Every structure is written in C-alpha cells, then in structure tokens.
Coordinates of C-alpha atoms in Angstrom, one line a residue:
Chain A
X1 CA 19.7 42.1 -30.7
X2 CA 16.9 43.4 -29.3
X3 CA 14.0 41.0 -27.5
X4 CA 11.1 40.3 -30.0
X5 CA 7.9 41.5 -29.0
X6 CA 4.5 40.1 -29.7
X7 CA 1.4 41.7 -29.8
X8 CA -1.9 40.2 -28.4
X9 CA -5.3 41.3 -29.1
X10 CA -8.4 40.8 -26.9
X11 CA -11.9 40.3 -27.9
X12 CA -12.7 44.0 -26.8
X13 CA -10.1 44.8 -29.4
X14 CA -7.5 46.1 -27.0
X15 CA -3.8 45.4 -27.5
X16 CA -1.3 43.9 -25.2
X17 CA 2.2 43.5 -25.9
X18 CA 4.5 40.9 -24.6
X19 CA 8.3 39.4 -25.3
X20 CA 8.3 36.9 -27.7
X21 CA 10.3 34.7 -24.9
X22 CA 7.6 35.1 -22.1
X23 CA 4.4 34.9 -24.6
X24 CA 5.6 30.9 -25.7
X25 CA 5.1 29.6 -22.1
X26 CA 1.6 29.5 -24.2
X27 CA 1.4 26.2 -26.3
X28 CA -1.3 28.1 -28.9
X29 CA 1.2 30.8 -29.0
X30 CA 4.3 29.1 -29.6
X31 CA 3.0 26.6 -32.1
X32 CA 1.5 30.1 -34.3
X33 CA 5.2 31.8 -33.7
X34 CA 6.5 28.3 -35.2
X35 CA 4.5 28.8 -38.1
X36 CA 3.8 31.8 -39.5
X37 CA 6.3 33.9 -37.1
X38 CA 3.8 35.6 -35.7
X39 CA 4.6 39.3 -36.8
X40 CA 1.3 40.7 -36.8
X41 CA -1.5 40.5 -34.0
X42 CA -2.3 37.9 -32.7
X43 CA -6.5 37.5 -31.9
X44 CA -7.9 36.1 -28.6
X45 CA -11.3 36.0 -29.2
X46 CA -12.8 34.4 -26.2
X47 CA -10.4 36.8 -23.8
X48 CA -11.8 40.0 -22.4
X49 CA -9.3 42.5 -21.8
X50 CA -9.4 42.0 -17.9
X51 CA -8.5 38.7 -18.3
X52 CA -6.1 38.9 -20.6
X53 CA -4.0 41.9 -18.4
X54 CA -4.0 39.4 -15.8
X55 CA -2.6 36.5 -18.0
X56 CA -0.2 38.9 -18.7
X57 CA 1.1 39.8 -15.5
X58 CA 1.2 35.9 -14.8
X59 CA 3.3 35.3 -18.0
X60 CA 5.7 38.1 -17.0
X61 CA 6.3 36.5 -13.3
X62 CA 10.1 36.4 -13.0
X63 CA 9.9 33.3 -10.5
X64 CA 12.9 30.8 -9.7
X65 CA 11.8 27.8 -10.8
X66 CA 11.5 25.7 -7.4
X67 CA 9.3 28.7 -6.5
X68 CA 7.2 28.6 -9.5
X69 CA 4.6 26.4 -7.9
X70 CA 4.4 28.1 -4.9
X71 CA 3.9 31.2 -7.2
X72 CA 0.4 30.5 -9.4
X73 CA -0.9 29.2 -6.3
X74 CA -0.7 32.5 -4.9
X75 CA -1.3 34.3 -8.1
X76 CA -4.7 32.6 -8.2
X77 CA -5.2 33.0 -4.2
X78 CA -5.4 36.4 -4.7
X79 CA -7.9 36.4 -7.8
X80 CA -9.9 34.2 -5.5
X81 CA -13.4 35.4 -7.0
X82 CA -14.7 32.5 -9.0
X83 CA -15.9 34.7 -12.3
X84 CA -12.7 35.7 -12.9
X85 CA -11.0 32.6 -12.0
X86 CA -13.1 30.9 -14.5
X87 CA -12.6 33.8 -17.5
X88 CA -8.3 32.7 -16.1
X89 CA -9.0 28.9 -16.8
X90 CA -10.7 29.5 -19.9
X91 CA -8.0 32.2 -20.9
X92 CA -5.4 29.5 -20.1
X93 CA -7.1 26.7 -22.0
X94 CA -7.1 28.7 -25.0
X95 CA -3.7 29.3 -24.6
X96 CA -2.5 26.2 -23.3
X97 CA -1.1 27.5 -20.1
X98 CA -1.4 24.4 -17.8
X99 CA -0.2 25.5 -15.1
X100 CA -2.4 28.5 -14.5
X101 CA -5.1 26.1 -15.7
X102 CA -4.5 23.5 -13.2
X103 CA -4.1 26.2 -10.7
X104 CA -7.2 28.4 -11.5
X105 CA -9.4 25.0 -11.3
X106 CA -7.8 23.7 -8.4
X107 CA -8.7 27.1 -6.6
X108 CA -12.5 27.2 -8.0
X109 CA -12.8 23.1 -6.8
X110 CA -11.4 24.4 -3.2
X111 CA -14.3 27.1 -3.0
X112 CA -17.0 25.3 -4.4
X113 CA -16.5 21.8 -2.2
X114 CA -18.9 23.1 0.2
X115 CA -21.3 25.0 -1.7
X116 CA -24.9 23.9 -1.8
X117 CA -26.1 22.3 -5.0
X118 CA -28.2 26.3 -5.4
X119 CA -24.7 27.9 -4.9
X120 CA -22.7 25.9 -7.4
X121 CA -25.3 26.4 -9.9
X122 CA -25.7 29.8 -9.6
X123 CA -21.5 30.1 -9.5
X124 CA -20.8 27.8 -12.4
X125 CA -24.3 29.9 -14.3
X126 CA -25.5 25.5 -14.5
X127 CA -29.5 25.3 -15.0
X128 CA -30.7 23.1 -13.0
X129 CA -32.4 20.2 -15.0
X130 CA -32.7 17.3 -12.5
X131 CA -35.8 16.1 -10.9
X132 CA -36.8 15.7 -7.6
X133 CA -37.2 12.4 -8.0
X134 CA -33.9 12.0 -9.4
X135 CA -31.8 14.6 -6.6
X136 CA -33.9 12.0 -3.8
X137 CA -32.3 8.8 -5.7
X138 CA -28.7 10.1 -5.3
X139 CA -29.5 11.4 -2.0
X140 CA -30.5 8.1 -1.2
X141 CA -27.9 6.3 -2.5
X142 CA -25.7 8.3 -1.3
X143 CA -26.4 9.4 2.2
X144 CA -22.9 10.2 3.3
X145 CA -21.9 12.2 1.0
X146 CA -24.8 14.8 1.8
Chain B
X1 CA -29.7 42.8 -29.1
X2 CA -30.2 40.1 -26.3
X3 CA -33.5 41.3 -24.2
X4 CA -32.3 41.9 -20.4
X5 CA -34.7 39.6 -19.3
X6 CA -32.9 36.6 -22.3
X7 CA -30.1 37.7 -21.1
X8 CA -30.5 36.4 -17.5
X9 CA -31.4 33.0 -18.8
X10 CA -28.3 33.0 -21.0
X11 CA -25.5 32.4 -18.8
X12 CA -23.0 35.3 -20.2
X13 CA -21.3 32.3 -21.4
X14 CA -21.0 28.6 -20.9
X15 CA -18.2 27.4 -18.9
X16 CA -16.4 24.7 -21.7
X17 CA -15.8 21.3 -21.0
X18 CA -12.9 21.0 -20.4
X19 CA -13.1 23.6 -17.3
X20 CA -15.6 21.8 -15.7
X21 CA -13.6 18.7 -16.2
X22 CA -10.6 19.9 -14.2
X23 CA -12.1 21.4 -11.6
X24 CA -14.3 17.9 -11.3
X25 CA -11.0 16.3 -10.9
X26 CA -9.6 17.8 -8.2
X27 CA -13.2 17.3 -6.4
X28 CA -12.5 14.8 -3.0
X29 CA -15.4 11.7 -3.5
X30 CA -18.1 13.5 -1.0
X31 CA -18.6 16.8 -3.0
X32 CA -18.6 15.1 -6.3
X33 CA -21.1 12.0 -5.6
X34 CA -22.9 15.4 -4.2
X35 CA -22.8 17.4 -7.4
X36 CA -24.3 14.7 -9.2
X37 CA -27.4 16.5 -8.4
X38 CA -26.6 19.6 -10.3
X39 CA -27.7 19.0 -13.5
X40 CA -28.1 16.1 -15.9
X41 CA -24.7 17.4 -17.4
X42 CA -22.5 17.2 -14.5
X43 CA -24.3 13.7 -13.6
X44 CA -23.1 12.2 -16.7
X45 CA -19.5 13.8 -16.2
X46 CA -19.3 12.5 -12.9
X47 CA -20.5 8.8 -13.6
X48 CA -19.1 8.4 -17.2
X49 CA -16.2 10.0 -18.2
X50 CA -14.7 11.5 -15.2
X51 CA -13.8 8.4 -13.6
X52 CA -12.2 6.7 -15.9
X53 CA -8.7 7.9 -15.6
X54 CA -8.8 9.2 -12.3
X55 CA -6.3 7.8 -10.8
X56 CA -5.8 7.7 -7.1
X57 CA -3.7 6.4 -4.6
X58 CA -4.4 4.6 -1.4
X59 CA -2.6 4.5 1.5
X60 CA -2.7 2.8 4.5
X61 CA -1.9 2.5 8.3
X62 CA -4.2 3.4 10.9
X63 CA -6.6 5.0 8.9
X64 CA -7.0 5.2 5.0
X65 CA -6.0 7.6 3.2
X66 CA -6.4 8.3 -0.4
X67 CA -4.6 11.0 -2.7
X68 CA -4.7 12.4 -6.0
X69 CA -0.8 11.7 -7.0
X70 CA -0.7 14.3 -9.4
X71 CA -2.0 17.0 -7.0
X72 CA -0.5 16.7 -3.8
X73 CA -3.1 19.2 -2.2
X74 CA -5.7 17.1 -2.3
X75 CA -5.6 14.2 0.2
X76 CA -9.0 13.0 1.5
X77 CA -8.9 10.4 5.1
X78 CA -11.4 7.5 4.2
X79 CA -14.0 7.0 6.9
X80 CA -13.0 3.0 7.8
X81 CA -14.9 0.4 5.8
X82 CA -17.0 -0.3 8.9
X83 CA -18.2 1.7 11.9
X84 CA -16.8 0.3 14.4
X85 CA -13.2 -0.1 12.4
X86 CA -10.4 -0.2 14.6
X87 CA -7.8 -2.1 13.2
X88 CA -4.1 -2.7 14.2
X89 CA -2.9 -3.0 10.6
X90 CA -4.1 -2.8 7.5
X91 CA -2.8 -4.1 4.3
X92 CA -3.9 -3.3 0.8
X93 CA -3.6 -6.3 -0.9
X94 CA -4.9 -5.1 -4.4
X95 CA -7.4 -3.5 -6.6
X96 CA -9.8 -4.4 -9.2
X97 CA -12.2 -2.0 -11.3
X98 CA -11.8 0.3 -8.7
X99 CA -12.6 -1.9 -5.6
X100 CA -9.1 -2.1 -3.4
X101 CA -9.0 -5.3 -1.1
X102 CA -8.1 -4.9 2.2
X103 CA -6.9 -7.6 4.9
X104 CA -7.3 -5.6 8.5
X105 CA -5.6 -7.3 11.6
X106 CA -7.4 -7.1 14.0
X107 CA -7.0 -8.3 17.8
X108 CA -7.5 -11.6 17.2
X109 CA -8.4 -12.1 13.6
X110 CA -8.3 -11.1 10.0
X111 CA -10.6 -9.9 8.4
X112 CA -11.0 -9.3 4.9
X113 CA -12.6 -6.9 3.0
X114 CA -13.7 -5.4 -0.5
X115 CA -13.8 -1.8 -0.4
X116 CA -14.5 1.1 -2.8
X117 CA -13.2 3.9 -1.3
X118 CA -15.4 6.1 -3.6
X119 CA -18.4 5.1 -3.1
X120 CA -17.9 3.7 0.7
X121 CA -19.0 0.7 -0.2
X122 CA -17.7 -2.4 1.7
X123 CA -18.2 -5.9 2.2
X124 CA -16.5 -8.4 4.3
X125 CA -15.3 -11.3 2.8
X126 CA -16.3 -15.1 4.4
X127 CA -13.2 -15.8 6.9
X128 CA -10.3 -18.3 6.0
X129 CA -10.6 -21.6 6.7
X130 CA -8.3 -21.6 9.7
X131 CA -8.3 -18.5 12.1
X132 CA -5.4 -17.8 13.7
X133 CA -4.0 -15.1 15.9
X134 CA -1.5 -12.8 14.9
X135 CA 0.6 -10.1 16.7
X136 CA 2.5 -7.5 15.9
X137 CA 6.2 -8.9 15.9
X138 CA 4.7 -12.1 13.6
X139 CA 2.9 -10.4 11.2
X140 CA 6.0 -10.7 8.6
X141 CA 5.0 -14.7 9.0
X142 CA 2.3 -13.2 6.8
X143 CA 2.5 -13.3 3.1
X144 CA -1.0 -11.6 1.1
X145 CA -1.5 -11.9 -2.7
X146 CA -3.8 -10.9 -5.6
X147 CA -3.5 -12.3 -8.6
X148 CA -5.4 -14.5 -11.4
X149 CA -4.6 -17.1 -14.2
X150 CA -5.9 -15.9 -17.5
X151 CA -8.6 -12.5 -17.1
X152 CA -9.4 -10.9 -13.7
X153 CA -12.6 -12.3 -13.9
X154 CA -11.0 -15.4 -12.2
X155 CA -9.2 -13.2 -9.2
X156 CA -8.0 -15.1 -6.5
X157 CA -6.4 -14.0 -2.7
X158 CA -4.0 -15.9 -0.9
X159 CA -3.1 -15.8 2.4
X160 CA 0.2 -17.9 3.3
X161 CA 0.6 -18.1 7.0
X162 CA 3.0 -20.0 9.5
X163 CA 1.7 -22.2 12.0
X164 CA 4.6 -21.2 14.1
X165 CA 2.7 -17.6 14.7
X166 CA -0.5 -19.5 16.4
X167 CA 1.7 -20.2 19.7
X168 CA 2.1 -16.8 20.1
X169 CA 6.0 -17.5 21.8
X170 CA 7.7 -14.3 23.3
X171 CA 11.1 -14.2 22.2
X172 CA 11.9 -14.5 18.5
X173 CA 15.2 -16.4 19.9
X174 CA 12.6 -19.4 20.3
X175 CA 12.2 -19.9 16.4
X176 CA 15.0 -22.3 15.4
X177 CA 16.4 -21.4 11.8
X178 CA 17.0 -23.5 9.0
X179 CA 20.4 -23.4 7.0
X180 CA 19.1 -20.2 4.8
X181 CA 17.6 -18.0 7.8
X182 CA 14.2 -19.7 7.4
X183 CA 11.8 -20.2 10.6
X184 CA 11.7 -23.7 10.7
X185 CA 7.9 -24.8 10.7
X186 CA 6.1 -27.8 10.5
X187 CA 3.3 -26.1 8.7
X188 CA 3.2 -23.3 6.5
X189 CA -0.4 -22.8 5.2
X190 CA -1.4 -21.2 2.1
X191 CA -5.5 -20.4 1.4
X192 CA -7.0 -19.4 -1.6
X193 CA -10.1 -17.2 -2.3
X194 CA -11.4 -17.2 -5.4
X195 CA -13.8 -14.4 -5.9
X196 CA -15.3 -16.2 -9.3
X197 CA -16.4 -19.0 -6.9
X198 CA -17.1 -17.4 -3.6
X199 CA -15.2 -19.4 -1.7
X200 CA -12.2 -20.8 0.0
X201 CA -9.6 -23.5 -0.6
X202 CA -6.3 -25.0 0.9
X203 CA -4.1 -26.5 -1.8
X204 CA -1.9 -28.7 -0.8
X205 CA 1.0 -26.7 -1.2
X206 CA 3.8 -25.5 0.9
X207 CA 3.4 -22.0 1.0
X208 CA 7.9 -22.0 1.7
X209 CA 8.3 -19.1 3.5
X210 CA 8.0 -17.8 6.9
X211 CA 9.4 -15.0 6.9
X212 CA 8.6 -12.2 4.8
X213 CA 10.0 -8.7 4.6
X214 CA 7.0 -7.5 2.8
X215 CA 3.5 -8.7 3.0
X216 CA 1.6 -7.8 -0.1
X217 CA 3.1 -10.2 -2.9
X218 CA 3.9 -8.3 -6.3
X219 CA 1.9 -9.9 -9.2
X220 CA 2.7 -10.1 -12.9
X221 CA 2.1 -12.3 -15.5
X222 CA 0.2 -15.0 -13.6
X223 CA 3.1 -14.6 -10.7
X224 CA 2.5 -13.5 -7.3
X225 CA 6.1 -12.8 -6.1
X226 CA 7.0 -11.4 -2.0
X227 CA 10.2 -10.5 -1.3
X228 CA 11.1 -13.0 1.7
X229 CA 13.9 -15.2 3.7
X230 CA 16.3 -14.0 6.2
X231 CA 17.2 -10.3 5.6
X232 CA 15.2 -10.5 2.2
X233 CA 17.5 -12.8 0.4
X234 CA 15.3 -14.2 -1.7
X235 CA 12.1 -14.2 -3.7
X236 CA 9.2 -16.5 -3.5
X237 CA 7.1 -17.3 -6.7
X238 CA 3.8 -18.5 -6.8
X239 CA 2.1 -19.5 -9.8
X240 CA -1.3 -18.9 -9.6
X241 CA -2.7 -21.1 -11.9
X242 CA -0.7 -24.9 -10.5
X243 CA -0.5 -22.8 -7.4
X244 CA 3.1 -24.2 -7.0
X245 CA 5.9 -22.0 -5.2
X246 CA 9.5 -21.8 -6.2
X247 CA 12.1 -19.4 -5.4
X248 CA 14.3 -17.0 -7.5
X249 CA 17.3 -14.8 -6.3
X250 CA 17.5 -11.1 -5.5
X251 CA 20.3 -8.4 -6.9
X252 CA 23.3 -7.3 -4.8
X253 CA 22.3 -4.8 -1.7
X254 CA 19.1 -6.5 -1.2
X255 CA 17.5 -6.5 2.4
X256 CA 14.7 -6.5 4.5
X257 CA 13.8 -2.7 3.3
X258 CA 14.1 -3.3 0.0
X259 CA 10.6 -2.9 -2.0
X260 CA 9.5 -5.0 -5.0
X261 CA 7.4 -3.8 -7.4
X262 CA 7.0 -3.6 -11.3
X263 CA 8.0 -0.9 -13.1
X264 CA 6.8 -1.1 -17.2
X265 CA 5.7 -4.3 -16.7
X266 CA 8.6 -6.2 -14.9
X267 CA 9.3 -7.3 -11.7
X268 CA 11.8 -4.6 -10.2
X269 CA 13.7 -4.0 -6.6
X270 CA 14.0 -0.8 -5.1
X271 CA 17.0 -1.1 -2.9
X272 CA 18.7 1.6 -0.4
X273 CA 22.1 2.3 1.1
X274 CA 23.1 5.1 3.1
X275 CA 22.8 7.2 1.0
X276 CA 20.7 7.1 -1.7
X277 CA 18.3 4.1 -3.7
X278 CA 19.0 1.9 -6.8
X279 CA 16.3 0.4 -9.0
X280 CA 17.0 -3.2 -10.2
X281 CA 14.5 -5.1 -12.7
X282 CA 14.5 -8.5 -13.8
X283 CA 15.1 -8.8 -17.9
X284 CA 14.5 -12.3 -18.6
X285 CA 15.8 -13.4 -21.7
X286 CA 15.2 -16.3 -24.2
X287 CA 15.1 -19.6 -22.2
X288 CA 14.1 -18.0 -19.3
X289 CA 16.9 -16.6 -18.1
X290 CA 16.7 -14.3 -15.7
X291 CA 19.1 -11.6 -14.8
X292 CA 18.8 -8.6 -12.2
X293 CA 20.1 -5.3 -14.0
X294 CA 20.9 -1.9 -12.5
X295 CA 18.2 0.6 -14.1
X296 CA 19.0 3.4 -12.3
X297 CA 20.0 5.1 -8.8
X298 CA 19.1 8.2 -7.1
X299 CA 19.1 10.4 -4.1
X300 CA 16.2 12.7 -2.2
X301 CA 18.6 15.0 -0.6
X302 CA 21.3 15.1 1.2
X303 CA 19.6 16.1 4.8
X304 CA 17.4 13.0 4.6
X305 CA 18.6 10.5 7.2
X306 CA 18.0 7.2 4.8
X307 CA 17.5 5.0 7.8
X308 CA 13.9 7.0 8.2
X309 CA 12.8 6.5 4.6
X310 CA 11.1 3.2 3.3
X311 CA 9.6 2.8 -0.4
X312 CA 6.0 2.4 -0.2
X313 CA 5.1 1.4 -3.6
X314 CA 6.1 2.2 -7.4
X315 CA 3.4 3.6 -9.8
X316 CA 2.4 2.6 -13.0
X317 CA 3.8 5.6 -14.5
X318 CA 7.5 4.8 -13.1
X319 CA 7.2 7.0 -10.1
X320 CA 8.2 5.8 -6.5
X321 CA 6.5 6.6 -3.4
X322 CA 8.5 7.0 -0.2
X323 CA 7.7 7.9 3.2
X324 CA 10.3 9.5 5.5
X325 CA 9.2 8.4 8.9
X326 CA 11.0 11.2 10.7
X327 CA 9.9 14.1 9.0
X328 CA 6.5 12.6 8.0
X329 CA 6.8 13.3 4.7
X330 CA 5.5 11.3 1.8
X331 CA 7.6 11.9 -1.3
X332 CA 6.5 10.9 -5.0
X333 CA 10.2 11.0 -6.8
X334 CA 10.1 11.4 -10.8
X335 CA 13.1 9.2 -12.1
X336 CA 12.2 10.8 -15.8
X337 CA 12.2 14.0 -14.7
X338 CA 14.6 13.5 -11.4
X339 CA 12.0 15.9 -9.4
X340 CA 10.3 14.9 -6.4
X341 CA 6.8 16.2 -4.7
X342 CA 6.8 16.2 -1.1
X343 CA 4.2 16.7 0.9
X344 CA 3.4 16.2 4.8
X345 CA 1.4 12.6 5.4
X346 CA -0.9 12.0 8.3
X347 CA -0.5 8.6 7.7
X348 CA 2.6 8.4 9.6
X349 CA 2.8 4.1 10.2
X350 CA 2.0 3.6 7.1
X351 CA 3.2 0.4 5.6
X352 CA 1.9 -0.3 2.2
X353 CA -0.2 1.8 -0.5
X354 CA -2.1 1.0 -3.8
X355 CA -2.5 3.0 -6.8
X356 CA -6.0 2.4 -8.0
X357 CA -8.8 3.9 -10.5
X358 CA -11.8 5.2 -9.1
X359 CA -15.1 4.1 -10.2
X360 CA -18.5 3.6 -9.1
X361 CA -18.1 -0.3 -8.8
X362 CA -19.9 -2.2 -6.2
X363 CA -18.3 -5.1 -4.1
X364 CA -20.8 -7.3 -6.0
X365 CA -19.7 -6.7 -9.2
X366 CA -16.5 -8.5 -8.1
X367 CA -17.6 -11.3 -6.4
X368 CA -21.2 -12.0 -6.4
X369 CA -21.6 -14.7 -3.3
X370 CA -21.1 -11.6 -0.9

C-alpha cells in the first residue's frame, strides 16, 4: 500500500504536501484526519507559505529519537531571526507541535534576555503603554534586576 | 487597503497569548521583573498569571541555584540572600507561597532565613534560643523541619540539636552508643518557631535522635518525619501539633543514603544498591497499620558508578532528582515514562533541593514580626 499523503494549504493559497504519517506529529492535524479523514486540503490560515515550508522540513526530520532534542534545538538555532521564529511558534501552536513550540520560544527568550525594554518592544511589535512614573516604580523596586 | 503610515502602527500581527506566555516562562527572574516595564500587558502576565504554575526548583550547596525542571537549559545561580553570604552549608528546609526557608551554617552559628528567590527578598529570622556551634562532621546531629497543624497559616520550624555537638570533641570514637547505634546524650534539644507568633519556643520534648542521615525532615499530614539512627535504621516522627516524637521502622536495604520523600502524598524511601534504586512508600491501612511496599526500582545506566550518586529530592510530579558527584551531573529520572534529563550541575556539594512556586511574595506576608 502506498503511504497516504495529505495536502496542506497556506494562507497565500499555496499547497504543500506531506505523508499522512509525518503530518500527525501535529495534534490539529491528527484529531481532523481522525475525523473527517482528511482527504481534501487541509487550510492553515494564519501560516504564510515561508513558514509553513519550514514546518515542513521540521516534520519531515528523520531523527533517532534520543537525538530528537538535540535536533529542534538546532533546527531553531539556525532560524535564529526572531520574526520568523515567532511566525514557527505561532505555526506550531496552531498545529499543536510542542516541541517546535517549546523550542522556537525557548530560542526567542535566549535572544531577547538582554534586550533593552526599546528592543523587546520593537521585536515582539509591543506598544509601549506604561508611564514614566510607573517604569520608575518597578525600577525602584526592583533595582537588581535592571 | 491599510494606509502605509496605519500600517506601521498595526503591528503586521499580534503575537497570541499563548507565545508570549512561553517565551515568558523560560525568562530567568532578572529579565522578567525587567520586562514588567514593557507594557501594561506583559506587567499583568508577569505578576498575575505567569507565576502561578511556575514551578521551579531550588538547589543548594555553596551557592543557590534555582532551575526550571522541565527545561534543563535554563538554570539561573541566586545572588546569596545577603551580601556578605558566605556560608558553609545551607539547607532548604521548606517553602511557602513561594518564600523557601533556608538555615545557613555558618562558622559559628545558624542563621535562619526567609528567602524569595524571585524577587531577592530576604529576611533573617530572630536566632534560636540557644546558639551553639556546629562543625562539619556534627552537622548530621542536626535534624530541620517545616511543617504546621491544621493550615499553613500556623507554620512552624524546628530545629532538634544534640548537646553532644556544643563540645566540639575530635574523634567520633568519643561518642559512646546506646544499644540501637544512638549517640548517647544527655540533652537532645528541639526549638520551635512559629511564624504566626514570631517567636521561639522549647517544648519540653526529647527531640530522640542524634543522629540523622538527612537533615531536612519530610512533612505530611501534620508529620515531620527524618530518616535517622545508626546507618538510617529508623524513622523519627514528630507530631506537630502535641509536638511529641515517636519512631516507626524503615523497609529492607535502608541506609544512611537512602532519601525520604513523598511521592502522591505518602511518605516514600528511595533506597540504592549497587546497582540501581528502589522506591518504597508507606500504605497505611485501617487501624493504622503501616506497611513499607516495593513501588518500583530502576537503573540510570550501567556506566554510572552508584557509590557517586545520592537522591536529592522527589518532585511532586513523581520525578526524582539525583546528583552524580563524579560526573557532576544532576539527573531528573521519569519513573512514568523511564527517561531521564541530565544535565551538568555547578552545584557540585550539593546536599538538599526544594521544589517550590515562584511568586512575588514578600518575607512579611509569612511572618509579619520580621
């Protein structure tokens, strides 16, 4: 018998295809294959097609697994720009990939720990909406952690 | 159409929730109190609902050192609880609403202290009653306990101690034993802190043990319990509320390495041989009876030597925590899933560890007379 393939579809309407037995590492995936079987496409509305290729290439890793870990950490080392490993956590969240999740967030945590406030606001796109007042309260609070 | 200059304002798209979550929980305690002055949003994350299940896990020799269990990357060193903190030993003793409580030997005293490890807070607790002087070879004279009667509003510490450690002798050959391996003493002291009232207490109670193989008493269900007598062959059991002390017997294989702990809410015994561990809890049936059973055993390799490895603590989510003093690595084995994390530990004389939950507590809000 030959491997199922599935068919995934990203919000710039361009198609991926991927075996049925890879694609199910995905919770969202797995649970829609359980019930409808998932024959035709499946949409990923919030996944740009950039993203998606490189979910793709992470689901079709062929990795031991004692070396799995070792693996996404590297996978997301190497995507190490913090837009795209944000667009990879968000991907993963849709599709329940915790692994990739855990490992995209862990990366963007390890490059923003030393960021100023500016630079984590301007990374994360966060407005900044606190006072003066308030920022001199926590700083003051605070002092070692600044 | 979004006008360019809209579009700048609008972030392309907003990062969801549960992103900004994860990433906040992998965040060490100086970035995050930090990144409370982001934005309003990320304030409330960080106070509120962030820290509510963030468990971490305290360890301590030298230095403290607190991890995220689930992430092994992430282990931050503590700054000591005072400036100038040198400290022979510390012992964690226990935690409450995020506040650990720490006893720190130091030359010639003990010192006790309330410590959030978050927020850096700490606050020395009023001496015992009766200093005395400790060294290194006596310090198993030392028994430390957390516990309370009904709520943990009424928290109490107790410190049992031997009077036999104040002379200081050199040679352990000096100590005459009793019949069951016991120092023989003419004082064994026991001191209470109650953190509700602020203050010490001696009950007049014999705390019954000299020698114990590990210092931080287990507690559960009103029981502080420390694994104790010669080569561990008993437990003692204090009940917190009558503050009275009895004794209860330990499974076969049980020694002076062994490691009590509670595992799903009963007292359990990790024990080793050469070459591997067995997990022993207490099932007590109706009319009290008590009875050791065999849970499981396991093994952490077969190149281990299992002379270098000591159980540091069991987690509230069944896991155990061993260190392997040889290849200074800290271990966190899975008995559900029989896998183990292993990591490299700086705390390499580490002797006891805490799991705790992080919050922005003050010392204060425990015990309001410091």
């Amino acid at each position: 018998m030959s491997k199922k393939t599935l068919t995934l579809m990203s919000k710039d309407k361009q198609l991926f295809n991927i075996e049925e037995h890879l694609a199910v590492q995905s919770v969202t995936i797995r649970n829609m294959v359980k019930e409808d079987g998932a024959s035709s496409v499946i949409p990923l509305p919030r996944v740009d097609s950039e993203t998606l290729a490189l979910v793709i290439e992470y689901l079709n890793r062929q990795q031991a697994p004692e070396e799995d870990e070792d693996y996404v950490k590297k996978f997301v080392d190497e995507r190490g720009e913090i837009p795209t490993l944000l667009e990879l956590a968000q991907a993963a969240l849709d599709l329940d990939i915790k692994k990739l999740m855990d490992a995209a967030c862990m990366k963007v945590a390890d490059l923003i720990k030393d960021f100023t406030l500016e630079e984590v606001r301007e990374a994360l796109r966060i407005e900044n909406d606190r006072t003066p007042e308030e920022e001199k309260a926590i700083r003051d609070e605070f002092q070692w952690a600044f | 159409m979004i006008e360019p200059k809209q579009a700048r304002l609008l972030p392309h798209r907003n990062v969801p929730d549960e992103v900004i979550h994860n990433i906040l929980s992998r965040l060490s305690p100086k970035p995050l109190m930090r990144f409370r002055c982001v934005s309003t949003y990320w304030n409330l994350q960080i106070t509120e609902s962030h820290f509510k299940s963030h468990r971490k896990f305290l360890l301590s020799d030298i230095s403290l050192y607190a991890l995220n269990g689930e992430n092994v990357y992430s282990s931050v060193e503590v700054p000591s609880p005072f400036e100038n903190g040198h400290w022979k030993n510390a012992f964690v003793i226990g935690t409450l609403y995020g506040i650990v409580i720490l006893a720190l030997e130091k030359a010639k005293a003990l010192q006790l202290i309330l410590y959030n490890p978050l927020t850096r807070e700490a606050r020395k607790l009023p001496d015992p009653p009766r200093s005395c002087c400790i060294s290194a070879r006596e310090r198993h004279a030392y028994g430390f306990g957390y516990g309370y009667e009904a709520t943990p509003d009424d928290s109490k510490i107790v410190i049992g101690y031997n009077q036999l450690s104040c002379d200081c002798s050199e040679s352990a050959n000096e100590y005459e034993y009793d019949s069951d391996g016991e120092y023989i003493s003419d004082s064994k002291y026991c001191h209470v802190f109650s953190l509700k009232q602020g203050s010490w207490t001696t009950p007049k109670t014999d705390f019954g043990c000299a020698n114990i193989s590990q210092a931080v008493g287990v507690f559960l269900n009103g029981y502080l319990n420390w694994l104790s007598g010669y080569r561990g062959s008993k437990i003692i059991v204090l009940d917190v509320e009558e503050m009275k002390f009895s004794r209860m017997g330990v499974p076969d294989g049980t020694n002076e390495s062994s490691r009590l702990g509670t595992l799903h809410r009963r007292l359990c015994i990790v024990n080793k041989n050469k070459t591997g561990f067995i997990v022993w809890v207490l099932n007590i049936e109706r009319y009290l009876h008590k009875e050791w059973l065999k849970r499981y055993s396991f093994t952490i390799g077969i190149e281990r030597d299992y002379h270098c490895l000591d159980t540091i603590c069991i987690l509230e989510d069944g896991r155990i925590v061993l260190m392997d003093f040889k290849s200074l690595h800290l271990i966190f084995y899975d008995p559900s899933k029989g896998s183990q994390n292993i990591f490299k530990c700086m705390a390499s004389f580490t002797t006891s560890g805490i799991e705790y939950v992080e919050s922005l507590a003050s010392p204060s809000d425990i015990c309001r007379y410091i």
